[in-house]
Short mmCIF file of C-alpha atoms in Angstrom, two decimals:
data_model
loop_
_atom_site.label_atom_id
_atom_site.label_comp_id
_atom_site.label_asym_id
_atom_site.label_seq_id
_atom_site.Cartn_x
_atom_site.Cartn_y
_atom_site.Cartn_z
CA MET U 1 -9.88 -73.96 209.67
CA ILE U 2 -9.33 -73.31 213.83
CA ILE U 3 -10.86 -75.78 216.60
CA GLU U 4 -10.43 -74.31 220.20
CA PHE U 5 -10.32 -76.45 222.92
CA VAL U 6 -9.30 -76.30 226.53
CA HIS U 7 -5.45 -75.82 226.15
CA GLY U 8 -5.77 -73.46 223.60
CA LYS U 9 -6.82 -73.04 219.63
CA ILE U 10 -5.70 -75.72 216.58
CA ILE U 11 -4.97 -73.65 213.55
CA ALA U 12 -4.72 -75.63 210.27
CA ASN U 13 -4.69 -75.70 206.66
CA GLN U 14 -3.90 -78.37 204.09
CA HIS U 15 -0.17 -77.89 204.65
CA GLU U 16 0.49 -78.07 208.49
CA ILE U 17 -1.28 -77.23 212.10
CA VAL U 18 -0.49 -74.63 214.84
CA ILE U 19 -1.34 -75.01 218.20
CA LYS U 20 -1.31 -72.09 220.40
CA LEU U 21 -1.74 -72.77 223.93
CA MET U 22 -3.51 -70.10 226.60
CA SER U 23 -1.63 -71.30 230.07
CA ILE U 24 2.07 -71.12 228.10
CA PRO U 25 2.01 -67.59 226.38
CA HIS U 26 3.90 -66.74 223.39
CA SER U 27 4.26 -70.73 222.66
CA SER U 28 2.99 -73.09 219.92
CA LEU U 29 3.37 -76.11 218.67
CA GLN U 30 3.49 -76.72 215.06
CA ALA U 31 3.76 -79.66 212.52
CA GLN U 32 3.37 -80.02 208.82
CA VAL U 33 0.24 -82.99 208.14
CA GLU U 34 2.34 -85.66 206.59
CA SER U 35 4.33 -86.09 210.41
CA LEU U 36 0.64 -86.14 212.04
CA THR U 37 -0.58 -89.12 213.66
CA LEU U 38 -4.24 -88.58 214.96
CA ILE U 39 -5.21 -91.73 217.58
CA GLY U 40 -9.01 -92.44 218.89
CA ARG U 41 -10.24 -95.15 220.78
CA GLY U 42 -11.18 -92.59 224.08
CA ALA U 43 -7.49 -90.92 224.42
CA ASN U 44 -8.57 -88.05 221.30
CA VAL U 45 -4.89 -87.26 220.72
CA ILE U 46 -2.72 -85.37 218.21
CA THR U 47 0.97 -86.94 217.53
CA ALA U 48 3.72 -85.17 215.57
CA HIS U 49 6.30 -87.10 215.35
CA ASP U 50 9.55 -86.74 212.33
CA ALA U 51 13.18 -86.01 212.45
CA GLY U 52 13.97 -83.83 214.81
CA CYS U 53 10.68 -83.44 217.50
CA GLN U 54 8.15 -85.18 219.17
CA TRP U 55 5.29 -84.05 220.80
CA SER U 56 1.52 -84.75 221.53
CA MET U 57 -1.62 -83.40 222.63
CA LYS U 58 -4.94 -84.42 223.87
CA LEU U 59 -8.19 -82.88 223.01
CA ASP U 60 -11.74 -82.20 224.63
CA ASP U 61 -13.50 -84.76 222.84
CA HIS U 62 -13.92 -87.15 219.74
CA THR U 63 -15.90 -84.59 217.75
CA GLN U 64 -12.97 -81.87 217.70
CA LEU U 65 -10.86 -85.06 216.59
CA GLU U 66 -13.10 -85.89 213.42
CA GLN U 67 -13.83 -82.36 212.59
CA LEU U 68 -9.59 -82.35 211.63
CA ALA U 69 -9.37 -86.04 209.77
CA GLU U 70 -12.32 -84.96 207.41
CA PHE U 71 -10.36 -81.56 207.26
CA LEU U 72 -6.96 -82.78 206.58
CA CYS U 73 -8.43 -85.73 204.88
CA LEU U 74 -6.22 -87.49 207.84
CA PRO U 75 -7.43 -90.99 208.99
CA ILE U 76 -8.07 -91.79 213.58
CA HIS U 77 -6.35 -94.46 214.58
CA GLU U 78 -8.35 -96.87 216.75
#
């Protein structure tokens, strides 16, 4: 699955996501699905927290978060 948003692209499969950033060439964020949390409440944020790293990325709208949640079978924390 590929979701384009204002900062780049989210490329997801059933095991991991990769966020390729347009504003910083040759840079990406990657995380296993188990380390992801999807936050709604108008924030529309993906967070990744694992033993060695932590990052977050704001999406454009709730629809993008819902698409990702459905594809990855993850809940959206409201």
